[in-house]
Amino acid sequence: GAVVSQHPSWVICKSGTSVKIECRSLDFQATTMFWYRQFPKQSLMLMATSNEGSKATYEQGVEKDKFLINHASLTLSTLTVTSAHPEDSSFYICSAGVSETQYFGPGTRLLVL
Amino acid sequence: QKEVEQNSGPLSVPEGAIASLNCTYSDRGSQSFFWYRQYSGKSPELIMFIYSNGDKEDGRFTAQLNKASQYVSLLIRDSQPSDSATYLCAVRLGSQGNLIFGKGTKLSVKP
Protein backbone atom coordinates (compact mmCIF):
# COMPACT_ATOMS: atom_id res chain seq x y z
CA GLY A 1 0.00 0.00 0.00
CA ALA A 2 0.81 3.72 0.06
CA VAL A 3 1.95 3.98 -3.55
CA VAL A 4 2.44 7.39 -5.10
CA SER A 5 2.93 7.82 -8.82
CA GLN A 6 4.15 10.74 -10.87
CA HIS A 7 3.79 11.48 -14.53
CA PRO A 8 5.78 12.09 -16.58
CA SER A 9 9.04 10.71 -15.24
CA TRP A 10 11.09 12.75 -17.72
CA VAL A 11 10.36 16.01 -19.48
CA ILE A 12 12.51 17.93 -21.95
CA CYS A 13 11.03 21.21 -23.12
CA LYS A 14 11.96 24.48 -24.74
CA SER A 15 12.44 27.63 -22.73
CA GLY A 16 9.19 29.56 -22.34
CA THR A 17 6.86 26.60 -22.45
CA SER A 18 4.76 25.32 -19.56
CA VAL A 19 5.05 21.85 -18.11
CA LYS A 20 2.45 20.01 -16.04
CA ILE A 21 3.45 17.26 -13.61
CA GLU A 22 0.85 14.95 -12.07
CA CYS A 23 1.08 13.29 -8.69
CA ARG A 24 -1.37 10.53 -7.82
CA SER A 25 -1.96 8.48 -4.70
CA LEU A 26 -2.87 5.09 -6.14
CA ASP A 27 -4.27 3.15 -3.21
CA PHE A 28 -5.23 5.76 -0.66
CA GLN A 29 -6.72 9.21 -0.36
CA ALA A 30 -4.38 12.05 0.47
CA THR A 31 -5.82 15.25 1.83
CA THR A 32 -2.34 16.74 1.81
CA MET A 33 0.35 16.44 -0.83
CA PHE A 34 3.75 18.07 -0.87
CA TRP A 35 5.92 19.25 -3.73
CA TYR A 36 9.71 19.22 -3.46
CA ARG A 37 12.54 20.20 -5.75
CA GLN A 38 16.05 18.80 -5.65
CA PHE A 39 18.99 20.15 -7.61
CA PRO A 40 21.97 17.85 -8.30
CA LYS A 41 23.93 16.93 -5.17
CA GLN A 42 21.72 19.19 -3.04
CA SER A 43 19.15 18.50 -0.39
CA LEU A 44 15.42 18.17 -0.77
CA MET A 45 13.67 21.54 -0.77
CA LEU A 46 9.98 21.84 0.05
CA MET A 47 8.25 24.08 -2.48
CA ALA A 48 4.64 23.96 -1.34
CA THR A 49 2.01 22.10 0.60
CA SER A 50 -1.13 21.24 -1.32
CA ASN A 51 -4.45 20.65 0.41
CA GLU A 52 -7.41 19.17 -1.42
CA GLY A 53 -9.95 21.81 -2.31
CA SER A 54 -7.96 24.79 -1.11
CA LYS A 55 -5.07 26.97 -2.17
CA ALA A 56 -1.56 25.65 -1.80
CA THR A 57 0.79 27.04 0.82
CA TYR A 58 4.10 28.06 -0.72
CA GLU A 59 7.45 28.17 1.01
CA GLN A 60 9.35 31.41 1.18
CA GLY A 61 11.06 32.24 -2.08
CA VAL A 62 8.85 30.02 -4.24
CA GLU A 63 6.84 32.01 -6.80
CA LYS A 64 3.23 30.90 -6.68
CA ASP A 65 2.47 32.41 -10.08
CA LYS A 66 5.28 30.43 -11.65
CA PHE A 67 4.63 27.12 -9.92
CA LEU A 68 0.88 26.56 -10.11
CA ILE A 69 -0.48 23.84 -7.88
CA ASN A 70 -3.92 22.30 -8.15
CA HIS A 71 -5.22 19.65 -5.78
CA ALA A 72 -8.62 18.97 -7.26
CA SER A 73 -9.24 15.55 -5.75
CA LEU A 74 -8.09 13.37 -2.89
CA THR A 75 -5.88 11.36 -5.24
CA LEU A 76 -4.47 13.94 -7.63
CA SER A 77 -2.32 17.03 -7.33
CA THR A 78 -0.68 18.79 -10.25
CA LEU A 79 2.28 21.13 -10.46
CA THR A 80 2.56 23.36 -13.51
CA VAL A 81 5.84 25.08 -14.17
CA THR A 82 4.85 28.10 -16.24
CA SER A 83 7.19 29.74 -18.74
CA ALA A 84 9.97 27.36 -17.84
CA HIS A 85 13.56 28.50 -18.07
CA PRO A 86 16.83 26.53 -17.92
CA GLU A 87 17.26 27.40 -14.24
CA ASP A 88 14.02 25.51 -13.54
CA SER A 89 15.70 22.29 -14.65
CA SER A 90 15.58 20.05 -11.62
CA PHE A 91 14.17 16.89 -10.06
CA TYR A 92 10.61 17.51 -8.88
CA ILE A 93 9.23 15.08 -6.32
CA CYS A 94 5.79 14.91 -4.77
CA SER A 95 4.79 13.16 -1.60
CA ALA A 96 1.46 12.28 -0.03
CA GLY A 97 0.55 12.06 3.62
CA VAL A 98 -0.83 8.81 5.03
CA SER A 99 -1.59 8.79 8.74
CA GLU A 100 1.50 10.49 10.13
CA THR A 101 3.94 9.48 7.43
CA GLN A 102 4.79 10.73 3.97
CA TYR A 103 5.38 8.57 0.93
CA PHE A 104 7.22 9.92 -2.07
CA GLY A 105 6.50 9.57 -5.74
CA PRO A 106 9.30 8.47 -8.07
CA GLY A 107 10.01 12.03 -9.17
CA THR A 108 9.96 13.92 -12.45
CA ARG A 109 13.18 15.06 -14.03
CA LEU A 110 12.72 18.34 -15.92
CA LEU A 111 15.23 19.64 -18.44
CA VAL A 112 14.57 23.03 -19.98
CA LEU A 113 16.61 23.81 -23.07
CA GLN B 1 14.02 28.40 13.08
CA LYS B 2 13.37 24.71 13.09
CA GLU B 3 16.49 22.77 12.07
CA VAL B 4 17.49 19.19 11.51
CA GLU B 5 21.22 18.56 11.41
CA GLN B 6 23.06 15.63 9.89
CA ASN B 7 26.70 15.03 9.12
CA SER B 8 26.94 15.07 5.33
CA GLY B 9 29.58 12.33 5.26
CA PRO B 10 30.52 10.36 3.37
CA LEU B 11 30.42 7.70 6.04
CA SER B 12 32.35 4.69 4.85
CA VAL B 13 31.95 1.28 6.49
CA PRO B 14 33.09 -2.19 5.42
CA GLU B 15 30.55 -4.78 4.37
CA GLY B 16 29.10 -6.60 7.36
CA ALA B 17 29.81 -3.79 9.81
CA ILE B 18 27.28 -1.66 11.69
CA ALA B 19 26.62 1.75 10.17
CA SER B 20 25.53 4.45 12.61
CA LEU B 21 23.78 7.53 11.27
CA ASN B 22 23.01 10.45 13.54
CA CYS B 23 20.60 13.36 13.51
CA THR B 24 19.88 16.22 15.89
CA TYR B 25 16.91 18.56 15.86
CA SER B 26 16.32 21.97 17.34
CA ASP B 27 12.62 22.02 18.22
CA ARG B 28 11.78 20.31 21.52
CA GLY B 29 8.15 20.10 20.44
CA SER B 30 8.98 17.62 17.69
CA GLN B 31 6.91 14.48 17.99
CA SER B 32 7.50 12.31 14.94
CA PHE B 33 10.83 11.20 13.50
CA PHE B 34 11.52 9.53 10.20
CA TRP B 35 14.39 7.98 8.29
CA TYR B 36 14.35 7.92 4.52
CA ARG B 37 16.85 6.38 2.11
CA GLN B 38 17.59 8.03 -1.23
CA TYR B 39 19.59 6.31 -3.91
CA SER B 40 21.37 8.52 -6.41
CA GLY B 41 18.91 9.81 -9.00
CA LYS B 42 15.90 8.37 -7.19
CA SER B 43 13.28 9.75 -4.83
CA PRO B 44 13.37 9.08 -1.07
CA GLU B 45 11.85 5.91 0.30
CA LEU B 46 10.67 5.52 3.88
CA ILE B 47 12.74 3.16 6.00
CA MET B 48 11.11 3.61 9.37
CA PHE B 49 9.60 6.07 11.81
CA ILE B 50 9.72 6.42 15.56
CA TYR B 51 7.60 8.41 17.99
CA SER B 52 8.67 7.26 21.47
CA ASN B 53 11.95 7.39 23.33
CA GLY B 54 14.03 4.24 23.03
CA ASP B 55 14.77 1.80 20.26
CA LYS B 56 12.63 0.52 17.43
CA GLU B 57 13.87 -2.40 15.37
CA ASP B 58 12.84 -3.47 11.88
CA GLY B 59 15.01 -6.14 10.32
CA ARG B 60 18.56 -4.89 10.03
CA PHE B 61 17.50 -1.34 10.93
CA THR B 62 17.18 0.12 14.42
CA ALA B 63 16.02 3.66 15.08
CA GLN B 64 16.94 5.22 18.40
CA LEU B 65 15.27 8.29 19.84
CA ASN B 66 16.34 10.41 22.79
CA LYS B 67 14.03 13.38 23.14
CA ALA B 68 15.90 14.81 26.14
CA SER B 69 19.03 15.08 24.02
CA GLN B 70 17.06 15.92 20.85
CA TYR B 71 18.83 13.14 19.06
CA VAL B 72 17.69 10.39 16.72
CA SER B 73 19.87 7.77 15.11
CA LEU B 74 19.66 4.92 12.66
CA LEU B 75 21.75 1.78 12.99
CA ILE B 76 22.17 -0.56 10.06
CA ARG B 77 23.46 -4.00 11.03
CA ASP B 78 25.32 -6.27 8.65
CA SER B 79 25.74 -3.42 6.16
CA GLN B 80 25.60 -4.37 2.50
CA PRO B 81 26.92 -2.54 -0.56
CA SER B 82 23.27 -2.11 -1.57
CA ASP B 83 22.80 0.04 1.54
CA SER B 84 25.05 2.67 -0.05
CA ALA B 85 22.81 5.72 -0.37
CA THR B 86 22.01 9.04 1.22
CA TYR B 87 20.00 8.75 4.42
CA LEU B 88 17.63 11.57 5.25
CA CYS B 89 16.40 12.32 8.74
CA ALA B 90 13.05 14.11 8.97
CA VAL B 91 11.14 15.57 11.89
CA ARG B 92 7.58 16.80 12.37
CA LEU B 93 6.15 18.90 15.20
CA GLY B 94 2.73 17.35 15.49
CA SER B 95 0.52 14.80 13.77
CA GLN B 96 -0.11 17.02 10.79
CA GLY B 97 1.96 19.23 8.58
CA ASN B 98 5.11 18.96 6.60
CA LEU B 99 8.33 17.24 7.53
CA ILE B 100 11.54 19.13 8.18
CA PHE B 101 14.37 17.30 6.44
CA GLY B 102 18.05 17.22 7.21
CA LYS B 103 20.50 17.49 4.34
CA GLY B 104 21.27 13.79 4.53
CA THR B 105 24.28 11.60 5.26
CA LYS B 106 25.90 9.76 2.41
CA LEU B 107 26.74 6.18 3.35
CA SER B 108 29.19 4.06 1.41
CA VAL B 109 29.48 0.35 2.21
CA LYS B 110 32.68 -1.12 0.80
CA PRO B 111 32.71 -4.79 -0.27
PDB file of C-alpha atoms in Angstrom:
ATOM      1  CA  GLY A   1       0.000   0.000   0.000  1.00  0.00           C
ATOM      2  CA  ALA A   2       0.815   3.723   0.062  1.00  0.00           C
ATOM      3  CA  VAL A   3       1.945   3.984  -3.550  1.00  0.00           C
ATOM      4  CA  VAL A   4       2.439   7.392  -5.100  1.00  0.00           C
ATOM      5  CA  SER A   5       2.931   7.819  -8.819  1.00  0.00           C
ATOM      6  CA  GLN A   6       4.149  10.739 -10.873  1.00  0.00           C
ATOM      7  CA  HIS A   7       3.791  11.484 -14.532  1.00  0.00           C
ATOM      8  CA  PRO A   8       5.780  12.092 -16.582  1.00  0.00           C
ATOM      9  CA  SER A   9       9.041  10.707 -15.237  1.00  0.00           C
ATOM     10  CA  TRP A  10      11.093  12.752 -17.717  1.00  0.00           C
ATOM     11  CA  VAL A  11      10.363  16.013 -19.483  1.00  0.00           C
ATOM     12  CA  ILE A  12      12.506  17.932 -21.950  1.00  0.00           C
ATOM     13  CA  CYS A  13      11.032  21.208 -23.120  1.00  0.00           C
ATOM     14  CA  LYS A  14      11.965  24.480 -24.744  1.00  0.00           C
ATOM     15  CA  SER A  15      12.443  27.625 -22.730  1.00  0.00           C
ATOM     16  CA  GLY A  16       9.189  29.563 -22.344  1.00  0.00           C
ATOM     17  CA  THR A  17       6.860  26.603 -22.446  1.00  0.00           C
ATOM     18  CA  SER A  18       4.757  25.319 -19.559  1.00  0.00           C
ATOM     19  CA  VAL A  19       5.047  21.849 -18.108  1.00  0.00           C
ATOM     20  CA  LYS A  20       2.453  20.007 -16.038  1.00  0.00           C
ATOM     21  CA  ILE A  21       3.451  17.257 -13.611  1.00  0.00           C
ATOM     22  CA  GLU A  22       0.853  14.950 -12.073  1.00  0.00           C
ATOM     23  CA  CYS A  23       1.077  13.288  -8.690  1.00  0.00           C
ATOM     24  CA  ARG A  24      -1.367  10.528  -7.815  1.00  0.00           C
ATOM     25  CA  SER A  25      -1.958   8.481  -4.700  1.00  0.00           C
ATOM     26  CA  LEU A  26      -2.871   5.086  -6.137  1.00  0.00           C
ATOM     27  CA  ASP A  27      -4.270   3.145  -3.212  1.00  0.00           C
ATOM     28  CA  PHE A  28      -5.227   5.764  -0.659  1.00  0.00           C
ATOM     29  CA  GLN A  29      -6.725   9.206  -0.363  1.00  0.00           C
ATOM     30  CA  ALA A  30      -4.382  12.049   0.470  1.00  0.00           C
ATOM     31  CA  THR A  31      -5.818  15.252   1.834  1.00  0.00           C
ATOM     32  CA  THR A  32      -2.338  16.737   1.812  1.00  0.00           C
ATOM     33  CA  MET A  33       0.345  16.443  -0.828  1.00  0.00           C
ATOM     34  CA  PHE A  34       3.752  18.067  -0.867  1.00  0.00           C
ATOM     35  CA  TRP A  35       5.922  19.245  -3.727  1.00  0.00           C
ATOM     36  CA  TYR A  36       9.707  19.216  -3.461  1.00  0.00           C
ATOM     37  CA  ARG A  37      12.536  20.198  -5.746  1.00  0.00           C
ATOM     38  CA  GLN A  38      16.047  18.805  -5.652  1.00  0.00           C
ATOM     39  CA  PHE A  39      18.994  20.148  -7.609  1.00  0.00           C
ATOM     40  CA  PRO A  40      21.971  17.847  -8.296  1.00  0.00           C
ATOM     41  CA  LYS A  41      23.932  16.933  -5.169  1.00  0.00           C
ATOM     42  CA  GLN A  42      21.724  19.185  -3.042  1.00  0.00           C
ATOM     43  CA  SER A  43      19.149  18.504  -0.390  1.00  0.00           C
ATOM     44  CA  LEU A  44      15.423  18.168  -0.767  1.00  0.00           C
ATOM     45  CA  MET A  45      13.671  21.544  -0.772  1.00  0.00           C
ATOM     46  CA  LEU A  46       9.979  21.843   0.054  1.00  0.00           C
ATOM     47  CA  MET A  47       8.253  24.084  -2.481  1.00  0.00           C
ATOM     48  CA  ALA A  48       4.644  23.962  -1.339  1.00  0.00           C
ATOM     49  CA  THR A  49       2.006  22.096   0.597  1.00  0.00           C
ATOM     50  CA  SER A  50      -1.125  21.242  -1.319  1.00  0.00           C
ATOM     51  CA  ASN A  51      -4.448  20.653   0.411  1.00  0.00           C
ATOM     52  CA  GLU A  52      -7.415  19.173  -1.416  1.00  0.00           C
ATOM     53  CA  GLY A  53      -9.949  21.813  -2.309  1.00  0.00           C
ATOM     54  CA  SER A  54      -7.957  24.795  -1.111  1.00  0.00           C
ATOM     55  CA  LYS A  55      -5.070  26.973  -2.174  1.00  0.00           C
ATOM     56  CA  ALA A  56      -1.555  25.655  -1.800  1.00  0.00           C
ATOM     57  CA  THR A  57       0.789  27.044   0.821  1.00  0.00           C
ATOM     58  CA  TYR A  58       4.097  28.060  -0.718  1.00  0.00           C
ATOM     59  CA  GLU A  59       7.451  28.171   1.008  1.00  0.00           C
ATOM     60  CA  GLN A  60       9.355  31.411   1.180  1.00  0.00           C
ATOM     61  CA  GLY A  61      11.056  32.241  -2.078  1.00  0.00           C
ATOM     62  CA  VAL A  62       8.848  30.023  -4.243  1.00  0.00           C
ATOM     63  CA  GLU A  63       6.842  32.011  -6.798  1.00  0.00           C
ATOM     64  CA  LYS A  64       3.227  30.901  -6.680  1.00  0.00           C
ATOM     65  CA  ASP A  65       2.472  32.408 -10.082  1.00  0.00           C
ATOM     66  CA  LYS A  66       5.280  30.427 -11.652  1.00  0.00           C
ATOM     67  CA  PHE A  67       4.625  27.116  -9.923  1.00  0.00           C
ATOM     68  CA  LEU A  68       0.881  26.557 -10.113  1.00  0.00           C
ATOM     69  CA  ILE A  69      -0.478  23.837  -7.877  1.00  0.00           C
ATOM     70  CA  ASN A  70      -3.917  22.298  -8.154  1.00  0.00           C
ATOM     71  CA  HIS A  71      -5.222  19.653  -5.777  1.00  0.00           C
ATOM     72  CA  ALA A  72      -8.620  18.967  -7.264  1.00  0.00           C
ATOM     73  CA  SER A  73      -9.244  15.554  -5.753  1.00  0.00           C
ATOM     74  CA  LEU A  74      -8.090  13.373  -2.892  1.00  0.00           C
ATOM     75  CA  THR A  75      -5.883  11.356  -5.240  1.00  0.00           C
ATOM     76  CA  LEU A  76      -4.474  13.940  -7.633  1.00  0.00           C
ATOM     77  CA  SER A  77      -2.317  17.027  -7.329  1.00  0.00           C
ATOM     78  CA  THR A  78      -0.685  18.789 -10.253  1.00  0.00           C
ATOM     79  CA  LEU A  79       2.276  21.133 -10.463  1.00  0.00           C
ATOM     80  CA  THR A  80       2.555  23.360 -13.515  1.00  0.00           C
ATOM     81  CA  VAL A  81       5.843  25.082 -14.174  1.00  0.00           C
ATOM     82  CA  THR A  82       4.848  28.103 -16.239  1.00  0.00           C
ATOM     83  CA  SER A  83       7.188  29.736 -18.743  1.00  0.00           C
ATOM     84  CA  ALA A  84       9.966  27.358 -17.840  1.00  0.00           C
ATOM     85  CA  HIS A  85      13.563  28.499 -18.065  1.00  0.00           C
ATOM     86  CA  PRO A  86      16.827  26.532 -17.921  1.00  0.00           C
ATOM     87  CA  GLU A  87      17.256  27.404 -14.238  1.00  0.00           C
ATOM     88  CA  ASP A  88      14.017  25.510 -13.542  1.00  0.00           C
ATOM     89  CA  SER A  89      15.696  22.291 -14.651  1.00  0.00           C
ATOM     90  CA  SER A  90      15.576  20.052 -11.621  1.00  0.00           C
ATOM     91  CA  PHE A  91      14.175  16.890 -10.058  1.00  0.00           C
ATOM     92  CA  TYR A  92      10.608  17.505  -8.884  1.00  0.00           C
ATOM     93  CA  ILE A  93       9.230  15.076  -6.324  1.00  0.00           C
ATOM     94  CA  CYS A  94       5.788  14.909  -4.768  1.00  0.00           C
ATOM     95  CA  SER A  95       4.790  13.157  -1.598  1.00  0.00           C
ATOM     96  CA  ALA A  96       1.459  12.284  -0.029  1.00  0.00           C
ATOM     97  CA  GLY A  97       0.555  12.058   3.620  1.00  0.00           C
ATOM     98  CA  VAL A  98      -0.831   8.812   5.032  1.00  0.00           C
ATOM     99  CA  SER A  99      -1.593   8.789   8.744  1.00  0.00           C
ATOM    100  CA  GLU A 100       1.500  10.490  10.134  1.00  0.00           C
ATOM    101  CA  THR A 101       3.944   9.475   7.431  1.00  0.00           C
ATOM    102  CA  GLN A 102       4.785  10.732   3.967  1.00  0.00           C
ATOM    103  CA  TYR A 103       5.380   8.574   0.929  1.00  0.00           C
ATOM    104  CA  PHE A 104       7.224   9.920  -2.069  1.00  0.00           C
ATOM    105  CA  GLY A 105       6.499   9.573  -5.736  1.00  0.00           C
ATOM    106  CA  PRO A 106       9.300   8.474  -8.066  1.00  0.00           C
ATOM    107  CA  GLY A 107      10.012  12.027  -9.170  1.00  0.00           C
ATOM    108  CA  THR A 108       9.961  13.924 -12.453  1.00  0.00           C
ATOM    109  CA  ARG A 109      13.178  15.059 -14.025  1.00  0.00           C
ATOM    110  CA  LEU A 110      12.722  18.339 -15.922  1.00  0.00           C
ATOM    111  CA  LEU A 111      15.233  19.638 -18.441  1.00  0.00           C
ATOM    112  CA  VAL A 112      14.567  23.033 -19.979  1.00  0.00           C
ATOM    113  CA  LEU A 113      16.610  23.810 -23.073  1.00  0.00           C
TER     114      LEU A 113
ATOM    115  CA  GLN B   1      14.019  28.403  13.075  1.00  0.00           C
ATOM    116  CA  LYS B   2      13.372  24.705  13.090  1.00  0.00           C
ATOM    117  CA  GLU B   3      16.490  22.768  12.075  1.00  0.00           C
ATOM    118  CA  VAL B   4      17.490  19.189  11.509  1.00  0.00           C
ATOM    119  CA  GLU B   5      21.219  18.556  11.405  1.00  0.00           C
ATOM    120  CA  GLN B   6      23.057  15.628   9.893  1.00  0.00           C
ATOM    121  CA  ASN B   7      26.704  15.026   9.118  1.00  0.00           C
ATOM    122  CA  SER B   8      26.943  15.070   5.333  1.00  0.00           C
ATOM    123  CA  GLY B   9      29.577  12.334   5.259  1.00  0.00           C
ATOM    124  CA  PRO B  10      30.520  10.361   3.374  1.00  0.00           C
ATOM    125  CA  LEU B  11      30.421   7.700   6.037  1.00  0.00           C
ATOM    126  CA  SER B  12      32.353   4.690   4.849  1.00  0.00           C
ATOM    127  CA  VAL B  13      31.950   1.280   6.486  1.00  0.00           C
ATOM    128  CA  PRO B  14      33.090  -2.194   5.423  1.00  0.00           C
ATOM    129  CA  GLU B  15      30.549  -4.779   4.368  1.00  0.00           C
ATOM    130  CA  GLY B  16      29.100  -6.597   7.359  1.00  0.00           C
ATOM    131  CA  ALA B  17      29.805  -3.791   9.812  1.00  0.00           C
ATOM    132  CA  ILE B  18      27.282  -1.658  11.692  1.00  0.00           C
ATOM    133  CA  ALA B  19      26.615   1.745  10.172  1.00  0.00           C
ATOM    134  CA  SER B  20      25.533   4.445  12.611  1.00  0.00           C
ATOM    135  CA  LEU B  21      23.778   7.532  11.275  1.00  0.00           C
ATOM    136  CA  ASN B  22      23.014  10.454  13.543  1.00  0.00           C
ATOM    137  CA  CYS B  23      20.604  13.359  13.511  1.00  0.00           C
ATOM    138  CA  THR B  24      19.880  16.219  15.891  1.00  0.00           C
ATOM    139  CA  TYR B  25      16.910  18.556  15.864  1.00  0.00           C
ATOM    140  CA  SER B  26      16.324  21.965  17.342  1.00  0.00           C
ATOM    141  CA  ASP B  27      12.616  22.017  18.220  1.00  0.00           C
ATOM    142  CA  ARG B  28      11.776  20.314  21.522  1.00  0.00           C
ATOM    143  CA  GLY B  29       8.148  20.102  20.444  1.00  0.00           C
ATOM    144  CA  SER B  30       8.984  17.615  17.687  1.00  0.00           C
ATOM    145  CA  GLN B  31       6.913  14.477  17.991  1.00  0.00           C
ATOM    146  CA  SER B  32       7.499  12.311  14.935  1.00  0.00           C
ATOM    147  CA  PHE B  33      10.833  11.199  13.497  1.00  0.00           C
ATOM    148  CA  PHE B  34      11.517   9.530  10.197  1.00  0.00           C
ATOM    149  CA  TRP B  35      14.392   7.982   8.292  1.00  0.00           C
ATOM    150  CA  TYR B  36      14.353   7.918   4.517  1.00  0.00           C
ATOM    151  CA  ARG B  37      16.851   6.381   2.106  1.00  0.00           C
ATOM    152  CA  GLN B  38      17.591   8.029  -1.227  1.00  0.00           C
ATOM    153  CA  TYR B  39      19.595   6.307  -3.910  1.00  0.00           C
ATOM    154  CA  SER B  40      21.365   8.524  -6.415  1.00  0.00           C
ATOM    155  CA  GLY B  41      18.910   9.809  -9.001  1.00  0.00           C
ATOM    156  CA  LYS B  42      15.898   8.365  -7.193  1.00  0.00           C
ATOM    157  CA  SER B  43      13.285   9.747  -4.834  1.00  0.00           C
ATOM    158  CA  PRO B  44      13.373   9.077  -1.068  1.00  0.00           C
ATOM    159  CA  GLU B  45      11.850   5.907   0.302  1.00  0.00           C
ATOM    160  CA  LEU B  46      10.667   5.521   3.877  1.00  0.00           C
ATOM    161  CA  ILE B  47      12.740   3.162   5.998  1.00  0.00           C
ATOM    162  CA  MET B  48      11.108   3.613   9.369  1.00  0.00           C
ATOM    163  CA  PHE B  49       9.603   6.067  11.808  1.00  0.00           C
ATOM    164  CA  ILE B  50       9.721   6.418  15.563  1.00  0.00           C
ATOM    165  CA  TYR B  51       7.604   8.413  17.992  1.00  0.00           C
ATOM    166  CA  SER B  52       8.667   7.259  21.471  1.00  0.00           C
ATOM    167  CA  ASN B  53      11.955   7.388  23.329  1.00  0.00           C
ATOM    168  CA  GLY B  54      14.030   4.244  23.032  1.00  0.00           C
ATOM    169  CA  ASP B  55      14.768   1.800  20.264  1.00  0.00           C
ATOM    170  CA  LYS B  56      12.629   0.517  17.432  1.00  0.00           C
ATOM    171  CA  GLU B  57      13.872  -2.400  15.375  1.00  0.00           C
ATOM    172  CA  ASP B  58      12.844  -3.470  11.883  1.00  0.00           C
ATOM    173  CA  GLY B  59      15.007  -6.143  10.321  1.00  0.00           C
ATOM    174  CA  ARG B  60      18.559  -4.886  10.029  1.00  0.00           C
ATOM    175  CA  PHE B  61      17.501  -1.343  10.933  1.00  0.00           C
ATOM    176  CA  THR B  62      17.178   0.117  14.416  1.00  0.00           C
ATOM    177  CA  ALA B  63      16.017   3.657  15.083  1.00  0.00           C
ATOM    178  CA  GLN B  64      16.941   5.216  18.396  1.00  0.00           C
ATOM    179  CA  LEU B  65      15.266   8.286  19.844  1.00  0.00           C
ATOM    180  CA  ASN B  66      16.337  10.413  22.789  1.00  0.00           C
ATOM    181  CA  LYS B  67      14.027  13.383  23.141  1.00  0.00           C
ATOM    182  CA  ALA B  68      15.902  14.805  26.139  1.00  0.00           C
ATOM    183  CA  SER B  69      19.035  15.082  24.020  1.00  0.00           C
ATOM    184  CA  GLN B  70      17.061  15.920  20.855  1.00  0.00           C
ATOM    185  CA  TYR B  71      18.831  13.143  19.060  1.00  0.00           C
ATOM    186  CA  VAL B  72      17.686  10.393  16.721  1.00  0.00           C
ATOM    187  CA  SER B  73      19.874   7.775  15.113  1.00  0.00           C
ATOM    188  CA  LEU B  74      19.665   4.918  12.657  1.00  0.00           C
ATOM    189  CA  LEU B  75      21.749   1.779  12.991  1.00  0.00           C
ATOM    190  CA  ILE B  76      22.170  -0.563  10.064  1.00  0.00           C
ATOM    191  CA  ARG B  77      23.457  -4.001  11.035  1.00  0.00           C
ATOM    192  CA  ASP B  78      25.319  -6.274   8.648  1.00  0.00           C
ATOM    193  CA  SER B  79      25.743  -3.417   6.156  1.00  0.00           C
ATOM    194  CA  GLN B  80      25.596  -4.374   2.502  1.00  0.00           C
ATOM    195  CA  PRO B  81      26.916  -2.538  -0.557  1.00  0.00           C
ATOM    196  CA  SER B  82      23.267  -2.115  -1.570  1.00  0.00           C
ATOM    197  CA  ASP B  83      22.796   0.044   1.540  1.00  0.00           C
ATOM    198  CA  SER B  84      25.055   2.671  -0.046  1.00  0.00           C
ATOM    199  CA  ALA B  85      22.810   5.718  -0.370  1.00  0.00           C
ATOM    200  CA  THR B  86      22.015   9.036   1.223  1.00  0.00           C
ATOM    201  CA  TYR B  87      20.004   8.746   4.424  1.00  0.00           C
ATOM    202  CA  LEU B  88      17.630  11.575   5.250  1.00  0.00           C
ATOM    203  CA  CYS B  89      16.396  12.319   8.740  1.00  0.00           C
ATOM    204  CA  ALA B  90      13.047  14.106   8.974  1.00  0.00           C
ATOM    205  CA  VAL B  91      11.138  15.573  11.893  1.00  0.00           C
ATOM    206  CA  ARG B  92       7.578  16.795  12.367  1.00  0.00           C
ATOM    207  CA  LEU B  93       6.150  18.896  15.195  1.00  0.00           C
ATOM    208  CA  GLY B  94       2.733  17.347  15.488  1.00  0.00           C
ATOM    209  CA  SER B  95       0.521  14.801  13.771  1.00  0.00           C
ATOM    210  CA  GLN B  96      -0.106  17.023  10.785  1.00  0.00           C
ATOM    211  CA  GLY B  97       1.958  19.234   8.576  1.00  0.00           C
ATOM    212  CA  ASN B  98       5.106  18.955   6.602  1.00  0.00           C
ATOM    213  CA  LEU B  99       8.334  17.243   7.531  1.00  0.00           C
ATOM    214  CA  ILE B 100      11.535  19.131   8.184  1.00  0.00           C
ATOM    215  CA  PHE B 101      14.367  17.300   6.442  1.00  0.00           C
ATOM    216  CA  GLY B 102      18.046  17.224   7.206  1.00  0.00           C
ATOM    217  CA  LYS B 103      20.496  17.485   4.341  1.00  0.00           C
ATOM    218  CA  GLY B 104      21.273  13.791   4.535  1.00  0.00           C
ATOM    219  CA  THR B 105      24.282  11.604   5.265  1.00  0.00           C
ATOM    220  CA  LYS B 106      25.900   9.759   2.410  1.00  0.00           C
ATOM    221  CA  LEU B 107      26.741   6.179   3.350  1.00  0.00           C
ATOM    222  CA  SER B 108      29.193   4.058   1.413  1.00  0.00           C
ATOM    223  CA  VAL B 109      29.477   0.350   2.207  1.00  0.00           C
ATOM    224  CA  LYS B 110      32.679  -1.120   0.799  1.00  0.00           C
ATOM    225  CA  PRO B 111      32.715  -4.795  -0.271  1.00  0.00           C
TER     226      PRO B 111
END
